[in-house]
């Protein structure tokens, strides 16, 4: 793993386009990602396409991220700006090396002092439970949602598509711990990978909502990035083509509605994104 430290010019990035629905800014404490999932659309973004090091083999630490957050938040509040924050869009805020750097934790410490209006933490790492004390404190000052990526309940599918990511059972356990202390949780089935009929049951009582995304509707280019990454071939090669259909999100939504109330289930192609107490258009 190639690790280096960088100084960020800016840490709060204004969100635009379809991905901005419900959010005003994104925050990425790191560049790159050690998990290196094969389907990750960031592989097709400029930050990786112009890199000599393969995706999954490099991480850059934004050493000044906490200070930049504090200064930028103060400036935004002076202009009476609302801040609905997505952490993170192009990395995982709980990289394996976060155990040592505590970079994300230092940002959360600043958030307790200078809270956004809403914070969604998007991760696939059980390490998020380390920061429950800060998240509980922050939850008293703003809306907090911990969204755990759980693409499937099948470990064999996880090993095929995301071999270096944390195990599914560990993620489920972490999500339950977060939910048990009263912080809103979301299972992000993103992207949809083949799962067992019992998948919905594994999420019962540990999530407040379910978010469904696919390689065709969630890569920002209507599936073109996923095609360039060879996803149609990977599915076909493993006799999984039935799961790589344009309507798979609708079929998964219909199935999950057999187990959960309709208001708990959302699809990434929807034009509104649900916050805990409101819906932003």
PDB file of N, CA, C and O in Angstrom, residues 180-253:
ATOM      1  N   UNK A 180     -28.461   0.387  18.177  1.00  0.00           N
ATOM      2  CA  UNK A 180     -28.854   0.128  19.560  1.00  0.00           C
ATOM      3  C   UNK A 180     -28.668   1.323  20.478  1.00  0.00           C
ATOM      4  O   UNK A 180     -29.346   1.432  21.500  1.00  0.00           O
ATOM      5  N   UNK A 181     -27.736   2.218  20.118  1.00  0.00           N
ATOM      6  CA  UNK A 181     -27.506   3.389  20.978  1.00  0.00           C
ATOM      7  C   UNK A 181     -28.374   4.582  20.564  1.00  0.00           C
ATOM      8  O   UNK A 181     -28.272   5.660  21.153  1.00  0.00           O
ATOM      9  N   UNK A 182     -29.232   4.383  19.555  1.00  0.00           N
ATOM     10  CA  UNK A 182     -30.188   5.424  19.192  1.00  0.00           C
ATOM     11  C   UNK A 182     -29.794   6.317  18.046  1.00  0.00           C
ATOM     12  O   UNK A 182     -30.439   7.335  17.802  1.00  0.00           O
ATOM     13  N   UNK A 183     -28.742   5.957  17.313  1.00  0.00           N
ATOM     14  CA  UNK A 183     -28.338   6.722  16.138  1.00  0.00           C
ATOM     15  C   UNK A 183     -28.982   6.090  14.903  1.00  0.00           C
ATOM     16  O   UNK A 183     -28.985   4.868  14.749  1.00  0.00           O
ATOM     17  N   UNK A 184     -29.543   6.920  14.035  1.00  0.00           N
ATOM     18  CA  UNK A 184     -30.220   6.410  12.838  1.00  0.00           C
ATOM     19  C   UNK A 184     -29.247   5.652  11.947  1.00  0.00           C
ATOM     20  O   UNK A 184     -28.104   6.071  11.748  1.00  0.00           O
ATOM     21  N   UNK A 185     -29.718   4.536  11.407  1.00  0.00           N
ATOM     22  CA  UNK A 185     -28.872   3.695  10.564  1.00  0.00           C
ATOM     23  C   UNK A 185     -29.536   3.380   9.231  1.00  0.00           C
ATOM     24  O   UNK A 185     -30.761   3.347   9.119  1.00  0.00           O
ATOM     25  N   UNK A 186     -28.693   3.146   8.273  1.00  0.00           N
ATOM     26  CA  UNK A 186     -29.155   2.802   6.927  1.00  0.00           C
ATOM     27  C   UNK A 186     -28.302   1.666   6.378  1.00  0.00           C
ATOM     28  O   UNK A 186     -27.087   1.660   6.546  1.00  0.00           O
ATOM     29  N   UNK A 187     -28.950   0.712   5.746  1.00  0.00           N
ATOM     30  CA  UNK A 187     -28.234  -0.320   4.999  1.00  0.00           C
ATOM     31  C   UNK A 187     -28.223   0.107   3.543  1.00  0.00           C
ATOM     32  O   UNK A 187     -29.275   0.246   2.922  1.00  0.00           O
ATOM     33  N   UNK A 188     -27.038   0.333   3.019  1.00  0.00           N
ATOM     34  CA  UNK A 188     -26.898   0.748   1.631  1.00  0.00           C
ATOM     35  C   UNK A 188     -26.575  -0.478   0.785  1.00  0.00           C
ATOM     36  O   UNK A 188     -25.443  -0.969   0.797  1.00  0.00           O
ATOM     37  N   UNK A 189     -27.558  -0.979   0.092  1.00  0.00           N
ATOM     38  CA  UNK A 189     -27.359  -2.129  -0.785  1.00  0.00           C
ATOM     39  C   UNK A 189     -26.837  -1.570  -2.098  1.00  0.00           C
ATOM     40  O   UNK A 189     -27.570  -1.342  -3.056  1.00  0.00           O
ATOM     41  N   UNK A 190     -25.544  -1.303  -2.096  1.00  0.00           N
ATOM     42  CA  UNK A 190     -24.934  -0.519  -3.166  1.00  0.00           C
ATOM     43  C   UNK A 190     -23.533  -1.028  -3.491  1.00  0.00           C
ATOM     44  O   UNK A 190     -22.631  -0.881  -2.671  1.00  0.00           O
ATOM     45  N   UNK A 191     -23.392  -1.631  -4.677  1.00  0.00           N
ATOM     46  CA  UNK A 191     -24.449  -1.944  -5.627  1.00  0.00           C
ATOM     47  C   UNK A 191     -25.134  -3.254  -5.238  1.00  0.00           C
ATOM     48  O   UNK A 191     -24.618  -4.005  -4.421  1.00  0.00           O
ATOM     49  N   UNK A 192     -26.264  -3.518  -5.851  1.00  0.00           N
ATOM     50  CA  UNK A 192     -26.954  -4.785  -5.625  1.00  0.00           C
ATOM     51  C   UNK A 192     -26.091  -5.917  -6.170  1.00  0.00           C
ATOM     52  O   UNK A 192     -25.728  -5.926  -7.347  1.00  0.00           O
ATOM     53  N   UNK A 193     -25.740  -6.836  -5.300  1.00  0.00           N
ATOM     54  CA  UNK A 193     -25.054  -8.067  -5.710  1.00  0.00           C
ATOM     55  C   UNK A 193     -25.964  -9.251  -5.375  1.00  0.00           C
ATOM     56  O   UNK A 193     -26.870  -9.114  -4.551  1.00  0.00           O
ATOM     57  N   UNK A 194     -25.751 -10.390  -5.994  1.00  0.00           N
ATOM     58  CA  UNK A 194     -26.599 -11.554  -5.695  1.00  0.00           C
ATOM     59  C   UNK A 194     -26.659 -11.832  -4.203  1.00  0.00           C
ATOM     60  O   UNK A 194     -25.633 -11.845  -3.514  1.00  0.00           O
ATOM     61  N   UNK A 195     -27.878 -12.026  -3.689  1.00  0.00           N
ATOM     62  CA  UNK A 195     -28.063 -12.297  -2.262  1.00  0.00           C
ATOM     63  C   UNK A 195     -29.027 -13.455  -2.066  1.00  0.00           C
ATOM     64  O   UNK A 195     -29.698 -13.890  -2.999  1.00  0.00           O
ATOM     65  N   UNK A 196     -29.102 -13.952  -0.840  1.00  0.00           N
ATOM     66  CA  UNK A 196     -29.992 -15.062  -0.529  1.00  0.00           C
ATOM     67  C   UNK A 196     -31.397 -14.533  -0.237  1.00  0.00           C
ATOM     68  O   UNK A 196     -31.567 -13.348   0.067  1.00  0.00           O
ATOM     69  N   UNK A 197     -32.403 -15.402  -0.270  1.00  0.00           N
ATOM     70  CA  UNK A 197     -33.773 -14.964   0.058  1.00  0.00           C
ATOM     71  C   UNK A 197     -33.910 -14.412   1.477  1.00  0.00           C
ATOM     72  O   UNK A 197     -34.842 -13.666   1.772  1.00  0.00           O
ATOM     73  N   UNK A 198     -32.974 -14.763   2.351  1.00  0.00           N
ATOM     74  CA  UNK A 198     -33.054 -14.323   3.745  1.00  0.00           C
ATOM     75  C   UNK A 198     -32.363 -12.990   4.007  1.00  0.00           C
ATOM     76  O   UNK A 198     -32.316 -12.535   5.158  1.00  0.00           O
ATOM     77  N   UNK A 199     -31.833 -12.371   2.980  1.00  0.00           N
ATOM     78  CA  UNK A 199     -31.116 -11.107   3.161  1.00  0.00           C
ATOM     79  C   UNK A 199     -31.924 -10.068   3.934  1.00  0.00           C
ATOM     80  O   UNK A 199     -31.416  -9.462   4.892  1.00  0.00           O
ATOM     81  N   UNK A 200     -33.182  -9.816   3.578  1.00  0.00           N
ATOM     82  CA  UNK A 200     -33.941  -8.807   4.331  1.00  0.00           C
ATOM     83  C   UNK A 200     -34.025  -9.111   5.828  1.00  0.00           C
ATOM     84  O   UNK A 200     -33.989  -8.188   6.651  1.00  0.00           O
ATOM     85  N   UNK A 201     -34.116 -10.385   6.172  1.00  0.00           N
ATOM     86  CA  UNK A 201     -34.248 -10.753   7.581  1.00  0.00           C
ATOM     87  C   UNK A 201     -33.003 -10.381   8.388  1.00  0.00           C
ATOM     88  O   UNK A 201     -33.100 -10.097   9.587  1.00  0.00           O
ATOM     89  N   UNK A 202     -31.832 -10.369   7.734  1.00  0.00           N
ATOM     90  CA  UNK A 202     -30.606 -10.012   8.451  1.00  0.00           C
ATOM     91  C   UNK A 202     -30.582  -8.535   8.829  1.00  0.00           C
ATOM     92  O   UNK A 202     -29.806  -8.129   9.702  1.00  0.00           O
ATOM     93  N   UNK A 203     -31.428  -7.744   8.183  1.00  0.00           N
ATOM     94  CA  UNK A 203     -31.454  -6.299   8.429  1.00  0.00           C
ATOM     95  C   UNK A 203     -32.577  -5.868   9.371  1.00  0.00           C
ATOM     96  O   UNK A 203     -32.624  -4.712   9.789  1.00  0.00           O
ATOM     97  N   UNK A 204     -33.443  -6.790   9.685  1.00  0.00           N
ATOM     98  CA  UNK A 204     -34.574  -6.453  10.545  1.00  0.00           C
ATOM     99  C   UNK A 204     -34.099  -5.993  11.916  1.00  0.00           C
ATOM    100  O   UNK A 204     -33.192  -6.577  12.508  1.00  0.00           O
ATOM    101  N   UNK A 205     -34.695  -4.920  12.391  1.00  0.00           N
ATOM    102  CA  UNK A 205     -34.453  -4.367  13.730  1.00  0.00           C
ATOM    103  C   UNK A 205     -33.105  -3.675  13.884  1.00  0.00           C
ATOM    104  O   UNK A 205     -32.771  -3.237  14.982  1.00  0.00           O
ATOM    105  N   UNK A 206     -32.323  -3.564  12.818  1.00  0.00           N
ATOM    106  CA  UNK A 206     -31.027  -2.883  12.963  1.00  0.00           C
ATOM    107  C   UNK A 206     -30.884  -1.687  12.027  1.00  0.00           C
ATOM    108  O   UNK A 206     -29.857  -1.007  12.056  1.00  0.00           O
ATOM    109  N   UNK A 207     -31.899  -1.438  11.184  1.00  0.00           N
ATOM    110  CA  UNK A 207     -31.824  -0.285  10.279  1.00  0.00           C
ATOM    111  C   UNK A 207     -33.121   0.516  10.322  1.00  0.00           C
ATOM    112  O   UNK A 207     -34.197  -0.013  10.589  1.00  0.00           O
ATOM    113  N   UNK A 208     -32.976   1.800  10.053  1.00  0.00           N
ATOM    114  CA  UNK A 208     -34.137   2.687   9.968  1.00  0.00           C
ATOM    115  C   UNK A 208     -34.581   2.882   8.528  1.00  0.00           C
ATOM    116  O   UNK A 208     -35.700   3.307   8.273  1.00  0.00           O
ATOM    117  N   UNK A 209     -33.679   2.583   7.602  1.00  0.00           N
ATOM    118  CA  UNK A 209     -34.025   2.682   6.193  1.00  0.00           C
ATOM    119  C   UNK A 209     -33.091   1.828   5.362  1.00  0.00           C
ATOM    120  O   UNK A 209     -32.024   1.428   5.816  1.00  0.00           O
ATOM    121  N   UNK A 210     -33.529   1.573   4.141  1.00  0.00           N
ATOM    122  CA  UNK A 210     -32.758   0.751   3.204  1.00  0.00           C
ATOM    123  C   UNK A 210     -32.628   1.526   1.904  1.00  0.00           C
ATOM    124  O   UNK A 210     -33.607   2.069   1.379  1.00  0.00           O
ATOM    125  N   UNK A 211     -31.419   1.585   1.423  1.00  0.00           N
ATOM    126  CA  UNK A 211     -31.106   2.354   0.221  1.00  0.00           C
ATOM    127  C   UNK A 211     -30.596   1.404  -0.859  1.00  0.00           C
ATOM    128  O   UNK A 211     -29.618   0.686  -0.657  1.00  0.00           O
ATOM    129  N   UNK A 212     -31.289   1.373  -1.995  1.00  0.00           N
ATOM    130  CA  UNK A 212     -30.971   0.429  -3.066  1.00  0.00           C
ATOM    131  C   UNK A 212     -30.320   1.150  -4.231  1.00  0.00           C
ATOM    132  O   UNK A 212     -30.849   2.143  -4.739  1.00  0.00           O
ATOM    133  N   UNK A 213     -29.170   0.643  -4.639  1.00  0.00           N
ATOM    134  CA  UNK A 213     -28.439   1.243  -5.756  1.00  0.00           C
ATOM    135  C   UNK A 213     -27.882   0.118  -6.622  1.00  0.00           C
ATOM    136  O   UNK A 213     -27.656  -0.998  -6.138  1.00  0.00           O
ATOM    137  N   UNK A 214     -27.660   0.395  -7.897  1.00  0.00           N
ATOM    138  CA  UNK A 214     -27.123  -0.629  -8.791  1.00  0.00           C
ATOM    139  C   UNK A 214     -26.009  -0.047  -9.642  1.00  0.00           C
ATOM    140  O   UNK A 214     -25.790   1.160  -9.704  1.00  0.00           O
ATOM    141  N   UNK A 215     -25.308  -0.923 -10.334  1.00  0.00           N
ATOM    142  CA  UNK A 215     -24.222  -0.499 -11.203  1.00  0.00           C
ATOM    143  C   UNK A 215     -24.728   0.285 -12.406  1.00  0.00           C
ATOM    144  O   UNK A 215     -23.992   1.077 -12.986  1.00  0.00           O
ATOM    145  N   UNK A 216     -25.983   0.090 -12.769  1.00  0.00           N
ATOM    146  CA  UNK A 216     -26.538   0.772 -13.930  1.00  0.00           C
ATOM    147  C   UNK A 216     -27.121   2.145 -13.615  1.00  0.00           C
ATOM    148  O   UNK A 216     -27.157   3.022 -14.473  1.00  0.00           O
ATOM    149  N   UNK A 217     -27.578   2.341 -12.375  1.00  0.00           N
ATOM    150  CA  UNK A 217     -28.190   3.631 -12.053  1.00  0.00           C
ATOM    151  C   UNK A 217     -27.359   4.437 -11.065  1.00  0.00           C
ATOM    152  O   UNK A 217     -27.667   5.603 -10.822  1.00  0.00           O
ATOM    153  N   UNK A 218     -26.285   3.862 -10.536  1.00  0.00           N
ATOM    154  CA  UNK A 218     -25.570   4.545  -9.472  1.00  0.00           C
ATOM    155  C   UNK A 218     -24.140   4.955  -9.751  1.00  0.00           C
ATOM    156  O   UNK A 218     -23.477   5.508  -8.871  1.00  0.00           O
ATOM    157  N   UNK A 219     -23.640   4.722 -10.965  1.00  0.00           N
ATOM    158  CA  UNK A 219     -22.235   5.058 -11.213  1.00  0.00           C
ATOM    159  C   UNK A 219     -22.058   6.467 -11.782  1.00  0.00           C
ATOM    160  O   UNK A 219     -20.948   6.882 -12.115  1.00  0.00           O
ATOM    161  N   UNK A 220     -23.171   7.198 -11.888  1.00  0.00           N
ATOM    162  CA  UNK A 220     -23.098   8.585 -12.360  1.00  0.00           C
ATOM    163  C   UNK A 220     -23.116   8.741 -13.861  1.00  0.00           C
ATOM    164  O   UNK A 220     -23.197   9.867 -14.368  1.00  0.00           O
ATOM    165  N   UNK A 221     -23.061   7.643 -14.605  1.00  0.00           N
ATOM    166  CA  UNK A 221     -23.058   7.723 -16.068  1.00  0.00           C
ATOM    167  C   UNK A 221     -24.014   6.699 -16.680  1.00  0.00           C
ATOM    168  O   UNK A 221     -23.809   6.233 -17.787  1.00  0.00           O
ATOM    169  N   UNK A 222     -25.046   6.330 -15.909  1.00  0.00           N
ATOM    170  CA  UNK A 222     -26.049   5.379 -16.362  1.00  0.00           C
ATOM    171  C   UNK A 222     -25.434   4.053 -16.802  1.00  0.00           C
ATOM    172  O   UNK A 222     -25.819   3.472 -17.818  1.00  0.00           O
ATOM    173  N   UNK A 223     -24.450   3.617 -16.051  1.00  0.00           N
ATOM    174  CA  UNK A 223     -23.862   2.308 -16.285  1.00  0.00           C
ATOM    175  C   UNK A 223     -22.629   2.278 -17.164  1.00  0.00           C
ATOM    176  O   UNK A 223     -21.984   1.239 -17.288  1.00  0.00           O
ATOM    177  N   UNK A 224     -22.256   3.409 -17.773  1.00  0.00           N
ATOM    178  CA  UNK A 224     -21.121   3.409 -18.697  1.00  0.00           C
ATOM    179  C   UNK A 224     -19.802   3.170 -17.971  1.00  0.00           C
ATOM    180  O   UNK A 224     -18.919   2.476 -18.485  1.00  0.00           O
ATOM    181  N   UNK A 225     -19.658   3.760 -16.787  1.00  0.00           N
ATOM    182  CA  UNK A 225     -18.432   3.511 -16.027  1.00  0.00           C
ATOM    183  C   UNK A 225     -18.327   2.041 -15.650  1.00  0.00           C
ATOM    184  O   UNK A 225     -17.259   1.440 -15.730  1.00  0.00           O
ATOM    185  N   UNK A 226     -19.447   1.474 -15.240  1.00  0.00           N
ATOM    186  CA  UNK A 226     -19.455   0.061 -14.856  1.00  0.00           C
ATOM    187  C   UNK A 226     -19.120  -0.837 -16.036  1.00  0.00           C
ATOM    188  O   UNK A 226     -18.439  -1.863 -15.887  1.00  0.00           O
ATOM    189  N   UNK A 227     -19.580  -0.455 -17.216  1.00  0.00           N
ATOM    190  CA  UNK A 227     -19.248  -1.222 -18.422  1.00  0.00           C
ATOM    191  C   UNK A 227     -17.756  -1.170 -18.681  1.00  0.00           C
ATOM    192  O   UNK A 227     -17.132  -2.188 -19.003  1.00  0.00           O
ATOM    193  N   UNK A 228     -17.160   0.030 -18.542  1.00  0.00           N
ATOM    194  CA  UNK A 228     -15.722   0.166 -18.780  1.00  0.00           C
ATOM    195  C   UNK A 228     -14.907  -0.614 -17.752  1.00  0.00           C
ATOM    196  O   UNK A 228     -13.781  -1.045 -18.038  1.00  0.00           O
ATOM    197  N   UNK A 229     -15.475  -0.799 -16.572  1.00  0.00           N
ATOM    198  CA  UNK A 229     -14.798  -1.578 -15.540  1.00  0.00           C
ATOM    199  C   UNK A 229     -14.959  -3.087 -15.741  1.00  0.00           C
ATOM    200  O   UNK A 229     -14.409  -3.877 -14.981  1.00  0.00           O
ATOM    201  N   UNK A 230     -15.729  -3.457 -16.764  1.00  0.00           N
ATOM    202  CA  UNK A 230     -15.887  -4.872 -17.086  1.00  0.00           C
ATOM    203  C   UNK A 230     -16.917  -5.598 -16.249  1.00  0.00           C
ATOM    204  O   UNK A 230     -16.915  -6.835 -16.185  1.00  0.00           O
ATOM    205  N   UNK A 231     -17.837  -4.858 -15.653  1.00  0.00           N
ATOM    206  CA  UNK A 231     -18.816  -5.503 -14.782  1.00  0.00           C
ATOM    207  C   UNK A 231     -19.757  -6.451 -15.527  1.00  0.00           C
ATOM    208  O   UNK A 231     -20.046  -7.553 -15.029  1.00  0.00           O
ATOM    209  N   UNK A 232     -20.255  -6.089 -16.714  1.00  0.00           N
ATOM    210  CA  UNK A 232     -21.132  -7.051 -17.417  1.00  0.00           C
ATOM    211  C   UNK A 232     -20.426  -8.387 -17.662  1.00  0.00           C
ATOM    212  O   UNK A 232     -21.025  -9.451 -17.490  1.00  0.00           O
ATOM    213  N   UNK A 233     -19.143  -8.331 -18.025  1.00  0.00           N
ATOM    214  CA  UNK A 233     -18.388  -9.571 -18.272  1.00  0.00           C
ATOM    215  C   UNK A 233     -18.176 -10.346 -16.981  1.00  0.00           C
ATOM    216  O   UNK A 233     -18.279 -11.577 -16.966  1.00  0.00           O
ATOM    217  N   UNK A 234     -17.868  -9.629 -15.886  1.00  0.00           N
ATOM    218  CA  UNK A 234     -17.636 -10.307 -14.610  1.00  0.00           C
ATOM    219  C   UNK A 234     -18.884 -11.047 -14.148  1.00  0.00           C
ATOM    220  O   UNK A 234     -18.805 -12.180 -13.669  1.00  0.00           O
ATOM    221  N   UNK A 235     -20.045 -10.402 -14.296  1.00  0.00           N
ATOM    222  CA  UNK A 235     -21.299 -11.070 -13.942  1.00  0.00           C
ATOM    223  C   UNK A 235     -21.531 -12.286 -14.841  1.00  0.00           C
ATOM    224  O   UNK A 235     -21.890 -13.365 -14.363  1.00  0.00           O
ATOM    225  N   UNK A 236     -21.326 -12.090 -16.151  1.00  0.00           N
ATOM    226  CA  UNK A 236     -21.555 -13.184 -17.097  1.00  0.00           C
ATOM    227  C   UNK A 236     -20.595 -14.335 -16.864  1.00  0.00           C
ATOM    228  O   UNK A 236     -20.990 -15.508 -16.890  1.00  0.00           O
ATOM    229  N   UNK A 237     -19.326 -14.019 -16.604  1.00  0.00           N
ATOM    230  CA  UNK A 237     -18.298 -15.029 -16.387  1.00  0.00           C
ATOM    231  C   UNK A 237     -18.630 -15.921 -15.204  1.00  0.00           C
ATOM    232  O   UNK A 237     -18.285 -17.109 -15.192  1.00  0.00           O
ATOM    233  N   UNK A 238     -19.319 -15.344 -14.215  1.00  0.00           N
ATOM    234  CA  UNK A 238     -19.664 -16.101 -13.013  1.00  0.00           C
ATOM    235  C   UNK A 238     -21.126 -16.543 -13.010  1.00  0.00           C
ATOM    236  O   UNK A 238     -21.677 -16.864 -11.958  1.00  0.00           O
ATOM    237  N   UNK A 239     -21.738 -16.536 -14.203  1.00  0.00           N
ATOM    238  CA  UNK A 239     -23.120 -16.988 -14.397  1.00  0.00           C
ATOM    239  C   UNK A 239     -24.088 -16.230 -13.494  1.00  0.00           C
ATOM    240  O   UNK A 239     -24.971 -16.800 -12.865  1.00  0.00           O
ATOM    241  N   UNK A 240     -23.906 -14.903 -13.474  1.00  0.00           N
ATOM    242  CA  UNK A 240     -24.739 -14.036 -12.643  1.00  0.00           C
ATOM    243  C   UNK A 240     -25.458 -12.966 -13.467  1.00  0.00           C
ATOM    244  O   UNK A 240     -25.943 -11.983 -12.922  1.00  0.00           O
ATOM    245  N   UNK A 241     -25.530 -13.164 -14.772  1.00  0.00           N
ATOM    246  CA  UNK A 241     -26.084 -12.136 -15.654  1.00  0.00           C
ATOM    247  C   UNK A 241     -27.507 -11.744 -15.295  1.00  0.00           C
ATOM    248  O   UNK A 241     -27.946 -10.619 -15.561  1.00  0.00           O
ATOM    249  N   UNK A 242     -28.246 -12.652 -14.686  1.00  0.00           N
ATOM    250  CA  UNK A 242     -29.608 -12.336 -14.273  1.00  0.00           C
ATOM    251  C   UNK A 242     -29.672 -11.230 -13.238  1.00  0.00           C
ATOM    252  O   UNK A 242     -30.720 -10.599 -13.059  1.00  0.00           O
ATOM    253  N   UNK A 243     -28.542 -10.978 -12.571  1.00  0.00           N
ATOM    254  CA  UNK A 243     -28.466  -9.909 -11.567  1.00  0.00           C
ATOM    255  C   UNK A 243     -27.956  -8.606 -12.160  1.00  0.00           C
ATOM    256  O   UNK A 243     -27.874  -7.603 -11.456  1.00  0.00           O
ATOM    257  N   UNK A 244     -27.616  -8.626 -13.445  1.00  0.00           N
ATOM    258  CA  UNK A 244     -27.107  -7.412 -14.090  1.00  0.00           C
ATOM    259  C   UNK A 244     -28.121  -6.940 -15.132  1.00  0.00           C
ATOM    260  O   UNK A 244     -27.853  -6.918 -16.327  1.00  0.00           O
ATOM    261  N   UNK A 245     -29.300  -6.602 -14.638  1.00  0.00           N
ATOM    262  CA  UNK A 245     -30.387  -6.167 -15.504  1.00  0.00           C
ATOM    263  C   UNK A 245     -30.764  -4.724 -15.168  1.00  0.00           C
ATOM    264  O   UNK A 245     -30.614  -4.281 -14.025  1.00  0.00           O
ATOM    265  N   UNK A 246     -31.250  -4.011 -16.160  1.00  0.00           N
ATOM    266  CA  UNK A 246     -31.584  -2.603 -15.958  1.00  0.00           C
ATOM    267  C   UNK A 246     -32.668  -2.400 -14.909  1.00  0.00           C
ATOM    268  O   UNK A 246     -32.729  -1.352 -14.264  1.00  0.00           O
ATOM    269  N   UNK A 247     -33.535  -3.391 -14.721  1.00  0.00           N
ATOM    270  CA  UNK A 247     -34.641  -3.236 -13.775  1.00  0.00           C
ATOM    271  C   UNK A 247     -34.386  -3.927 -12.442  1.00  0.00           C
ATOM    272  O   UNK A 247     -35.313  -4.094 -11.644  1.00  0.00           O
ATOM    273  N   UNK A 248     -33.156  -4.337 -12.177  1.00  0.00           N
ATOM    274  CA  UNK A 248     -32.900  -5.115 -10.970  1.00  0.00           C
ATOM    275  C   UNK A 248     -33.245  -4.324  -9.707  1.00  0.00           C
ATOM    276  O   UNK A 248     -33.686  -4.892  -8.700  1.00  0.00           O
ATOM    277  N   UNK A 249     -33.083  -2.996  -9.744  1.00  0.00           N
ATOM    278  CA  UNK A 249     -33.410  -2.193  -8.558  1.00  0.00           C
ATOM    279  C   UNK A 249     -34.893  -2.255  -8.242  1.00  0.00           C
ATOM    280  O   UNK A 249     -35.291  -2.260  -7.072  1.00  0.00           O
ATOM    281  N   UNK A 250     -35.720  -2.307  -9.278  1.00  0.00           N
ATOM    282  CA  UNK A 250     -37.166  -2.388  -9.067  1.00  0.00           C
ATOM    283  C   UNK A 250     -37.563  -3.747  -8.511  1.00  0.00           C
ATOM    284  O   UNK A 250     -38.448  -3.851  -7.657  1.00  0.00           O
ATOM    285  N   UNK A 251     -36.905  -4.773  -8.975  1.00  0.00           N
ATOM    286  CA  UNK A 251     -37.203  -6.121  -8.485  1.00  0.00           C
ATOM    287  C   UNK A 251     -36.759  -6.292  -7.038  1.00  0.00           C
ATOM    288  O   UNK A 251     -37.451  -6.918  -6.229  1.00  0.00           O
ATOM    289  N   UNK A 252     -35.602  -5.709  -6.701  1.00  0.00           N
ATOM    290  CA  UNK A 252     -35.115  -5.782  -5.322  1.00  0.00           C
ATOM    291  C   UNK A 252     -36.016  -4.959  -4.403  1.00  0.00           C
ATOM    292  O   UNK A 252     -36.352  -5.385  -3.293  1.00  0.00           O
ATOM    293  N   UNK A 253     -36.437  -3.803  -4.887  1.00  0.00           N
ATOM    294  CA  UNK A 253     -37.349  -2.971  -4.095  1.00  0.00           C
ATOM    295  C   UNK A 253     -38.640  -3.727  -3.794  1.00  0.00           C
ATOM    296  O   UNK A 253     -39.117  -3.741  -2.642  1.00  0.00           O
TER     297      UNK A 253
END
